Amino acid sequence: MKNIPLLTQLGFSQQEHGIYVTLLEQGPSTISSISKGTGIYRPTIYKTLPKLLKQGLITVTKKGKRNKYVAEHPRMLEGLVKEMKNKVESDFDELQQIYLVHDKRPLVKYLEGRKGLSFVLDDIAISSNKHDVICRYSSRKDTTDVDKYVSQKYRDMREKKQLERLVITSDTLAKKKTTPRLDRTIKVVPTKFDLFDDDVSLYIYGDKVAFVDYNSDSAFIVESKYIASFQKKIFKLLFSKL
């Protein structure tokens, strides 16, 4: 008898798992042949069968005076998978509500190293909804390699969610972006004002603001609806003036 992890994930007991898989393997079977194939005692089989019958995963046919049990097509499991998915989504929504109503004070996360900076980008994609606008100041030096922080997960989610990016950066970095993108609009800080090469970036997304310091390979994320809203207003004001 094969072990099917999906059945355990769907909440099957060891006995239910054994009986269902054995019936799939053996075809129509009597209680005796089920017991032989599973090693489960007959009284336990009798107690277990009603649930599988109720779920429509097995049916019973009569051949002469003997009942034979038949496993239905595994497609019947799709209903259980859908139920589990709905339950997971419901529980997730409940957990999210608990998370959102916690202390209103800003939550600050400090991160370091390559993994830490990659986490920031992944968090941008995860925290954003479809078609959200991501605001970014980028004063990084043109010699700083940021590709090493960009995960495939971030790229895939950014494309899937069709995130729009508004960027304020230096003239030097803007000139390096030779390929125009519909999802990215760049404004430049005039060189007469500043070279804008501090090697720091600031991201504003959802209810969060992330500061990234490439000089020290460190970052911190401030999670606050009000701080993010405030920063976004300042960004958009400057963006409109450049």
C-alpha atoms as a PDB file:
ATOM      1  CA  MET A   1       0.000   0.000   0.000  1.00  0.00           C
ATOM      2  CA  LYS A   2       1.414   3.361  -1.039  1.00  0.00           C
ATOM      3  CA  ASN A   3       1.644   6.317   1.314  1.00  0.00           C
ATOM      4  CA  ILE A   4      -0.076   9.377  -0.188  1.00  0.00           C
ATOM      5  CA  PRO A   5       0.862  12.564   1.748  1.00  0.00           C
ATOM      6  CA  LEU A   6      -2.088  14.484   0.244  1.00  0.00           C
ATOM      7  CA  LEU A   7      -4.557  12.261   2.078  1.00  0.00           C
ATOM      8  CA  THR A   8      -2.904  13.024   5.411  1.00  0.00           C
ATOM      9  CA  GLN A   9      -2.971  16.742   4.586  1.00  0.00           C
ATOM     10  CA  LEU A  10      -6.695  16.441   3.855  1.00  0.00           C
ATOM     11  CA  GLY A  11      -7.250  15.067   7.340  1.00  0.00           C
ATOM     12  CA  PHE A  12      -7.484  11.346   6.607  1.00  0.00           C
ATOM     13  CA  SER A  13      -6.823   9.120   9.596  1.00  0.00           C
ATOM     14  CA  GLN A  14      -4.305   6.316   9.176  1.00  0.00           C
ATOM     15  CA  GLN A  15      -7.177   3.839   8.809  1.00  0.00           C
ATOM     16  CA  GLU A  16      -9.067   5.966   6.246  1.00  0.00           C
ATOM     17  CA  HIS A  17      -5.864   6.442   4.275  1.00  0.00           C
ATOM     18  CA  GLY A  18      -5.137   2.712   4.280  1.00  0.00           C
ATOM     19  CA  ILE A  19      -8.641   1.617   3.298  1.00  0.00           C
ATOM     20  CA  TYR A  20      -9.034   4.150   0.468  1.00  0.00           C
ATOM     21  CA  VAL A  21      -5.626   3.457  -1.112  1.00  0.00           C
ATOM     22  CA  THR A  22      -6.071  -0.304  -0.758  1.00  0.00           C
ATOM     23  CA  LEU A  23      -9.434  -0.136  -2.531  1.00  0.00           C
ATOM     24  CA  LEU A  24      -7.841   1.882  -5.334  1.00  0.00           C
ATOM     25  CA  GLU A  25      -5.158  -0.785  -5.678  1.00  0.00           C
ATOM     26  CA  GLN A  26      -7.337  -3.878  -5.262  1.00  0.00           C
ATOM     27  CA  GLY A  27     -10.578  -2.793  -6.892  1.00  0.00           C
ATOM     28  CA  PRO A  28     -13.943  -3.999  -5.497  1.00  0.00           C
ATOM     29  CA  SER A  29     -13.183  -5.714  -2.184  1.00  0.00           C
ATOM     30  CA  THR A  30     -14.935  -7.409   0.701  1.00  0.00           C
ATOM     31  CA  ILE A  31     -14.270  -6.526   4.314  1.00  0.00           C
ATOM     32  CA  SER A  32     -12.029  -9.587   4.562  1.00  0.00           C
ATOM     33  CA  SER A  33      -9.890  -8.588   1.572  1.00  0.00           C
ATOM     34  CA  ILE A  34      -9.667  -4.997   2.841  1.00  0.00           C
ATOM     35  CA  SER A  35      -8.464  -6.320   6.192  1.00  0.00           C
ATOM     36  CA  LYS A  36      -5.912  -8.516   4.461  1.00  0.00           C
ATOM     37  CA  GLY A  37      -4.662  -5.684   2.248  1.00  0.00           C
ATOM     38  CA  THR A  38      -4.418  -3.103   5.024  1.00  0.00           C
ATOM     39  CA  GLY A  39      -3.656  -5.145   8.115  1.00  0.00           C
ATOM     40  CA  ILE A  40      -6.530  -3.354   9.857  1.00  0.00           C
ATOM     41  CA  TYR A  41      -8.861  -5.389  12.034  1.00  0.00           C
ATOM     42  CA  ARG A  42     -12.406  -5.885  10.744  1.00  0.00           C
ATOM     43  CA  PRO A  43     -14.183  -3.996  13.615  1.00  0.00           C
ATOM     44  CA  THR A  44     -12.013  -0.924  12.901  1.00  0.00           C
ATOM     45  CA  ILE A  45     -12.824  -1.168   9.185  1.00  0.00           C
ATOM     46  CA  TYR A  46     -16.562  -1.234   9.954  1.00  0.00           C
ATOM     47  CA  LYS A  47     -16.147   1.915  12.090  1.00  0.00           C
ATOM     48  CA  THR A  48     -14.111   3.696   9.414  1.00  0.00           C
ATOM     49  CA  LEU A  49     -16.173   2.947   6.288  1.00  0.00           C
ATOM     50  CA  PRO A  50     -19.200   5.203   7.079  1.00  0.00           C
ATOM     51  CA  LYS A  51     -17.130   8.405   6.854  1.00  0.00           C
ATOM     52  CA  LEU A  52     -15.613   7.417   3.501  1.00  0.00           C
ATOM     53  CA  LEU A  53     -19.077   6.466   2.236  1.00  0.00           C
ATOM     54  CA  LYS A  54     -20.533   9.791   3.411  1.00  0.00           C
ATOM     55  CA  GLN A  55     -17.775  11.719   1.618  1.00  0.00           C
ATOM     56  CA  GLY A  56     -18.552   9.831  -1.589  1.00  0.00           C
ATOM     57  CA  LEU A  57     -15.007   8.490  -1.793  1.00  0.00           C
ATOM     58  CA  ILE A  58     -16.169   4.878  -1.790  1.00  0.00           C
ATOM     59  CA  THR A  59     -19.409   3.121  -2.688  1.00  0.00           C
ATOM     60  CA  VAL A  60     -20.793  -0.289  -1.815  1.00  0.00           C
ATOM     61  CA  THR A  61     -22.109  -2.848  -4.289  1.00  0.00           C
ATOM     62  CA  LYS A  62     -23.828  -6.139  -3.587  1.00  0.00           C
ATOM     63  CA  LYS A  63     -22.675  -9.310  -5.284  1.00  0.00           C
ATOM     64  CA  GLY A  64     -24.863 -12.171  -4.197  1.00  0.00           C
ATOM     65  CA  LYS A  65     -25.045 -12.006  -0.429  1.00  0.00           C
ATOM     66  CA  ARG A  66     -21.730 -10.206  -0.049  1.00  0.00           C
ATOM     67  CA  ASN A  67     -21.035  -6.484   0.019  1.00  0.00           C
ATOM     68  CA  LYS A  68     -18.077  -5.212  -1.925  1.00  0.00           C
ATOM     69  CA  TYR A  69     -16.587  -1.760  -1.474  1.00  0.00           C
ATOM     70  CA  VAL A  70     -15.287   0.269  -4.407  1.00  0.00           C
ATOM     71  CA  ALA A  71     -13.043   3.355  -4.369  1.00  0.00           C
ATOM     72  CA  GLU A  72     -14.400   6.200  -6.482  1.00  0.00           C
ATOM     73  CA  HIS A  73     -12.180   8.156  -8.887  1.00  0.00           C
ATOM     74  CA  PRO A  74      -9.578  10.325  -7.067  1.00  0.00           C
ATOM     75  CA  ARG A  75     -11.240  13.356  -8.694  1.00  0.00           C
ATOM     76  CA  MET A  76     -13.754  13.051  -5.860  1.00  0.00           C
ATOM     77  CA  LEU A  77     -10.990  14.405  -3.617  1.00  0.00           C
ATOM     78  CA  GLU A  78     -11.220  17.788  -5.346  1.00  0.00           C
ATOM     79  CA  GLY A  79     -14.203  18.671  -3.182  1.00  0.00           C
ATOM     80  CA  LEU A  80     -12.143  18.070  -0.045  1.00  0.00           C
ATOM     81  CA  VAL A  81      -9.251  20.070  -1.494  1.00  0.00           C
ATOM     82  CA  LYS A  82     -11.623  22.980  -2.181  1.00  0.00           C
ATOM     83  CA  GLU A  83     -13.005  22.785   1.354  1.00  0.00           C
ATOM     84  CA  MET A  84      -9.482  22.834   2.769  1.00  0.00           C
ATOM     85  CA  LYS A  85      -8.544  25.799   0.562  1.00  0.00           C
ATOM     86  CA  ASN A  86     -11.601  27.745   1.738  1.00  0.00           C
ATOM     87  CA  LYS A  87     -10.768  26.925   5.351  1.00  0.00           C
ATOM     88  CA  VAL A  88      -7.151  28.036   4.908  1.00  0.00           C
ATOM     89  CA  GLU A  89      -8.261  31.319   3.300  1.00  0.00           C
ATOM     90  CA  SER A  90     -10.780  31.916   6.084  1.00  0.00           C
ATOM     91  CA  ASP A  91      -8.202  31.228   8.784  1.00  0.00           C
ATOM     92  CA  PHE A  92      -5.643  33.377   6.942  1.00  0.00           C
ATOM     93  CA  ASP A  93      -8.083  36.312   6.821  1.00  0.00           C
ATOM     94  CA  GLU A  94      -8.727  35.922  10.540  1.00  0.00           C
ATOM     95  CA  LEU A  95      -5.004  35.856  11.317  1.00  0.00           C
ATOM     96  CA  GLN A  96      -4.455  38.891   9.106  1.00  0.00           C
ATOM     97  CA  GLN A  97      -7.128  40.824  10.987  1.00  0.00           C
ATOM     98  CA  ILE A  98      -5.463  39.933  14.284  1.00  0.00           C
ATOM     99  CA  TYR A  99      -2.152  41.128  12.837  1.00  0.00           C
ATOM    100  CA  LEU A 100      -3.615  44.401  11.559  1.00  0.00           C
ATOM    101  CA  VAL A 101      -5.292  45.409  14.817  1.00  0.00           C
ATOM    102  CA  HIS A 102      -2.159  45.053  16.953  1.00  0.00           C
ATOM    103  CA  ASP A 103      -0.450  48.000  18.602  1.00  0.00           C
ATOM    104  CA  LYS A 104      -0.763  51.150  16.445  1.00  0.00           C
ATOM    105  CA  ARG A 105       2.808  52.217  17.149  1.00  0.00           C
ATOM    106  CA  PRO A 106       5.212  51.859  14.202  1.00  0.00           C
ATOM    107  CA  LEU A 107       6.832  48.455  13.877  1.00  0.00           C
ATOM    108  CA  VAL A 108      10.516  48.601  12.941  1.00  0.00           C
ATOM    109  CA  LYS A 109      12.449  45.668  11.484  1.00  0.00           C
ATOM    110  CA  TYR A 110      16.226  45.834  11.135  1.00  0.00           C
ATOM    111  CA  LEU A 111      17.948  43.702   8.484  1.00  0.00           C
ATOM    112  CA  GLU A 112      21.525  43.029   7.476  1.00  0.00           C
ATOM    113  CA  GLY A 113      23.519  41.425   4.700  1.00  0.00           C
ATOM    114  CA  ARG A 114      22.563  40.157   1.293  1.00  0.00           C
ATOM    115  CA  LYS A 115      19.611  38.145   2.619  1.00  0.00           C
ATOM    116  CA  GLY A 116      18.353  41.155   4.549  1.00  0.00           C
ATOM    117  CA  LEU A 117      18.356  43.429   1.504  1.00  0.00           C
ATOM    118  CA  SER A 118      16.737  40.699  -0.596  1.00  0.00           C
ATOM    119  CA  PHE A 119      14.052  40.408   2.088  1.00  0.00           C
ATOM    120  CA  VAL A 120      13.199  44.092   1.599  1.00  0.00           C
ATOM    121  CA  LEU A 121      12.552  43.619  -2.120  1.00  0.00           C
ATOM    122  CA  ASP A 122      10.563  40.424  -1.542  1.00  0.00           C
ATOM    123  CA  ASP A 123       8.520  42.230   1.114  1.00  0.00           C
ATOM    124  CA  ILE A 124       7.685  44.974  -1.377  1.00  0.00           C
ATOM    125  CA  ALA A 125       6.234  42.411  -3.783  1.00  0.00           C
ATOM    126  CA  ILE A 126       4.451  40.403  -1.081  1.00  0.00           C
ATOM    127  CA  SER A 127       2.931  43.418   0.696  1.00  0.00           C
ATOM    128  CA  SER A 128       1.696  45.115  -2.477  1.00  0.00           C
ATOM    129  CA  ASN A 129      -1.625  44.537  -4.187  1.00  0.00           C
ATOM    130  CA  LYS A 130      -2.084  44.252  -7.930  1.00  0.00           C
ATOM    131  CA  HIS A 131      -1.410  47.523  -9.792  1.00  0.00           C
ATOM    132  CA  ASP A 132      -0.013  49.226  -6.663  1.00  0.00           C
ATOM    133  CA  VAL A 133       2.411  52.114  -7.100  1.00  0.00           C
ATOM    134  CA  ILE A 134       5.848  51.748  -5.505  1.00  0.00           C
ATOM    135  CA  CYS A 135       7.661  55.024  -4.795  1.00  0.00           C
ATOM    136  CA  ARG A 136      11.447  54.958  -4.636  1.00  0.00           C
ATOM    137  CA  TYR A 137      14.266  57.397  -4.033  1.00  0.00           C
ATOM    138  CA  SER A 138      17.547  55.953  -5.275  1.00  0.00           C
ATOM    139  CA  SER A 139      20.833  57.703  -4.580  1.00  0.00           C
ATOM    140  CA  ARG A 140      22.944  54.593  -5.053  1.00  0.00           C
ATOM    141  CA  LYS A 141      26.284  54.832  -6.781  1.00  0.00           C
ATOM    142  CA  ASP A 142      26.461  53.554 -10.349  1.00  0.00           C
ATOM    143  CA  THR A 143      29.145  51.089  -9.242  1.00  0.00           C
ATOM    144  CA  THR A 144      26.852  49.399  -6.710  1.00  0.00           C
ATOM    145  CA  ASP A 145      25.632  46.013  -7.938  1.00  0.00           C
ATOM    146  CA  VAL A 146      21.988  45.665  -6.851  1.00  0.00           C
ATOM    147  CA  ASP A 147      21.164  42.652  -9.019  1.00  0.00           C
ATOM    148  CA  LYS A 148      22.612  40.333  -6.373  1.00  0.00           C
ATOM    149  CA  TYR A 149      19.810  41.391  -4.028  1.00  0.00           C
ATOM    150  CA  VAL A 150      17.012  40.839  -6.549  1.00  0.00           C
ATOM    151  CA  SER A 151      15.444  37.380  -6.232  1.00  0.00           C
ATOM    152  CA  GLN A 152      13.502  35.604  -8.952  1.00  0.00           C
ATOM    153  CA  LYS A 153      10.578  35.570  -6.521  1.00  0.00           C
ATOM    154  CA  TYR A 154      10.560  39.375  -6.509  1.00  0.00           C
ATOM    155  CA  ARG A 155      10.772  39.617 -10.295  1.00  0.00           C
ATOM    156  CA  ASP A 156       7.953  37.109 -10.797  1.00  0.00           C
ATOM    157  CA  MET A 157       5.624  38.728  -8.255  1.00  0.00           C
ATOM    158  CA  ARG A 158       6.366  42.220  -9.569  1.00  0.00           C
ATOM    159  CA  GLU A 159       5.378  41.156 -13.076  1.00  0.00           C
ATOM    160  CA  LYS A 160       2.368  39.146 -11.916  1.00  0.00           C
ATOM    161  CA  LYS A 161       1.010  42.019  -9.818  1.00  0.00           C
ATOM    162  CA  GLN A 162       1.905  44.557 -12.531  1.00  0.00           C
ATOM    163  CA  LEU A 163       3.410  46.946 -10.006  1.00  0.00           C
ATOM    164  CA  GLU A 164       4.066  50.493 -11.190  1.00  0.00           C
ATOM    165  CA  ARG A 165       7.286  52.164 -10.064  1.00  0.00           C
ATOM    166  CA  LEU A 166       7.894  55.881  -9.653  1.00  0.00           C
ATOM    167  CA  VAL A 167      11.590  56.623  -9.206  1.00  0.00           C
ATOM    168  CA  ILE A 168      13.512  59.731  -8.205  1.00  0.00           C
ATOM    169  CA  THR A 169      17.208  59.234  -8.852  1.00  0.00           C
ATOM    170  CA  SER A 170      20.436  60.802 -10.063  1.00  0.00           C
ATOM    171  CA  ASP A 171      21.154  61.812 -13.625  1.00  0.00           C
ATOM    172  CA  THR A 172      23.922  59.192 -13.765  1.00  0.00           C
ATOM    173  CA  LEU A 173      21.637  56.302 -12.808  1.00  0.00           C
ATOM    174  CA  ALA A 174      18.817  57.524 -15.025  1.00  0.00           C
ATOM    175  CA  LYS A 175      21.112  57.423 -18.061  1.00  0.00           C
ATOM    176  CA  LYS A 176      21.942  53.780 -17.301  1.00  0.00           C
ATOM    177  CA  LYS A 177      18.266  52.863 -17.670  1.00  0.00           C
ATOM    178  CA  THR A 178      18.453  52.757 -21.451  1.00  0.00           C
ATOM    179  CA  THR A 179      15.505  50.389 -21.891  1.00  0.00           C
ATOM    180  CA  PRO A 180      12.187  52.191 -21.314  1.00  0.00           C
ATOM    181  CA  ARG A 181       9.529  50.300 -19.331  1.00  0.00           C
ATOM    182  CA  LEU A 182       5.815  51.016 -19.199  1.00  0.00           C
ATOM    183  CA  ASP A 183       5.750  50.149 -15.491  1.00  0.00           C
ATOM    184  CA  ARG A 184       8.548  52.557 -14.512  1.00  0.00           C
ATOM    185  CA  THR A 185       8.687  56.357 -14.595  1.00  0.00           C
ATOM    186  CA  ILE A 186      11.944  58.093 -13.675  1.00  0.00           C
ATOM    187  CA  LYS A 187      12.508  61.680 -12.546  1.00  0.00           C
ATOM    188  CA  VAL A 188      15.999  63.118 -12.058  1.00  0.00           C
ATOM    189  CA  VAL A 189      17.475  65.247  -9.268  1.00  0.00           C
ATOM    190  CA  PRO A 190      19.315  68.097 -11.047  1.00  0.00           C
ATOM    191  CA  THR A 191      23.102  67.819 -10.772  1.00  0.00           C
ATOM    192  CA  LYS A 192      23.266  71.525  -9.927  1.00  0.00           C
ATOM    193  CA  PHE A 193      21.441  70.656  -6.708  1.00  0.00           C
ATOM    194  CA  ASP A 194      23.368  67.534  -5.718  1.00  0.00           C
ATOM    195  CA  LEU A 195      25.111  64.512  -7.216  1.00  0.00           C
ATOM    196  CA  PHE A 196      22.665  62.327  -5.265  1.00  0.00           C
ATOM    197  CA  ASP A 197      25.193  59.533  -4.797  1.00  0.00           C
ATOM    198  CA  ASP A 198      24.853  58.650  -1.090  1.00  0.00           C
ATOM    199  CA  ASP A 199      24.396  54.944  -1.960  1.00  0.00           C
ATOM    200  CA  VAL A 200      21.052  54.821  -0.171  1.00  0.00           C
ATOM    201  CA  SER A 201      17.548  53.956  -1.373  1.00  0.00           C
ATOM    202  CA  LEU A 202      14.149  54.562   0.182  1.00  0.00           C
ATOM    203  CA  TYR A 203      11.034  52.602  -0.795  1.00  0.00           C
ATOM    204  CA  ILE A 204       7.443  53.552   0.019  1.00  0.00           C
ATOM    205  CA  TYR A 205       4.911  50.766  -0.440  1.00  0.00           C
ATOM    206  CA  GLY A 206       1.611  49.860   1.181  1.00  0.00           C
ATOM    207  CA  ASP A 207       1.817  50.874   4.842  1.00  0.00           C
ATOM    208  CA  LYS A 208       5.607  50.574   4.928  1.00  0.00           C
ATOM    209  CA  VAL A 209       8.734  52.617   4.332  1.00  0.00           C
ATOM    210  CA  ALA A 210      12.037  50.806   3.771  1.00  0.00           C
ATOM    211  CA  PHE A 211      15.474  52.415   4.034  1.00  0.00           C
ATOM    212  CA  VAL A 212      18.368  50.588   2.361  1.00  0.00           C
ATOM    213  CA  ASP A 213      22.001  51.544   2.987  1.00  0.00           C
ATOM    214  CA  TYR A 214      24.259  49.899   0.410  1.00  0.00           C
ATOM    215  CA  ASN A 215      27.332  51.313   2.184  1.00  0.00           C
ATOM    216  CA  SER A 216      26.798  48.945   5.109  1.00  0.00           C
ATOM    217  CA  ASP A 217      24.585  46.294   3.500  1.00  0.00           C
ATOM    218  CA  SER A 218      21.862  47.065   6.010  1.00  0.00           C
ATOM    219  CA  ALA A 219      18.228  48.121   5.946  1.00  0.00           C
ATOM    220  CA  PHE A 220      15.257  48.785   8.143  1.00  0.00           C
ATOM    221  CA  ILE A 221      11.534  48.725   7.463  1.00  0.00           C
ATOM    222  CA  VAL A 222       9.084  51.003   9.268  1.00  0.00           C
ATOM    223  CA  GLU A 223       5.534  49.684   9.218  1.00  0.00           C
ATOM    224  CA  SER A 224       3.081  52.504   9.894  1.00  0.00           C
ATOM    225  CA  LYS A 225       0.051  53.582   7.897  1.00  0.00           C
ATOM    226  CA  TYR A 226       0.564  57.220   8.873  1.00  0.00           C
ATOM    227  CA  ILE A 227       4.312  57.423   8.274  1.00  0.00           C
ATOM    228  CA  ALA A 228       3.932  55.709   4.880  1.00  0.00           C
ATOM    229  CA  SER A 229       1.117  58.075   3.907  1.00  0.00           C
ATOM    230  CA  PHE A 230       3.168  61.096   5.003  1.00  0.00           C
ATOM    231  CA  GLN A 231       6.239  59.951   3.058  1.00  0.00           C
ATOM    232  CA  LYS A 232       4.166  59.202  -0.029  1.00  0.00           C
ATOM    233  CA  LYS A 233       2.728  62.741  -0.050  1.00  0.00           C
ATOM    234  CA  ILE A 234       6.204  64.281   0.137  1.00  0.00           C
ATOM    235  CA  PHE A 235       7.452  61.958  -2.614  1.00  0.00           C
ATOM    236  CA  LYS A 236       4.566  62.775  -4.961  1.00  0.00           C
ATOM    237  CA  LEU A 237       5.003  66.504  -4.359  1.00  0.00           C
ATOM    238  CA  LEU A 238       8.690  66.330  -5.293  1.00  0.00           C
ATOM    239  CA  PHE A 239       7.985  63.964  -8.188  1.00  0.00           C
ATOM    240  CA  SER A 240       5.489  66.444  -9.651  1.00  0.00           C
ATOM    241  CA  LYS A 241       8.014  69.279  -9.427  1.00  0.00           C
ATOM    242  CA  LEU A 242      10.919  67.507 -11.139  1.00  0.00           C
END
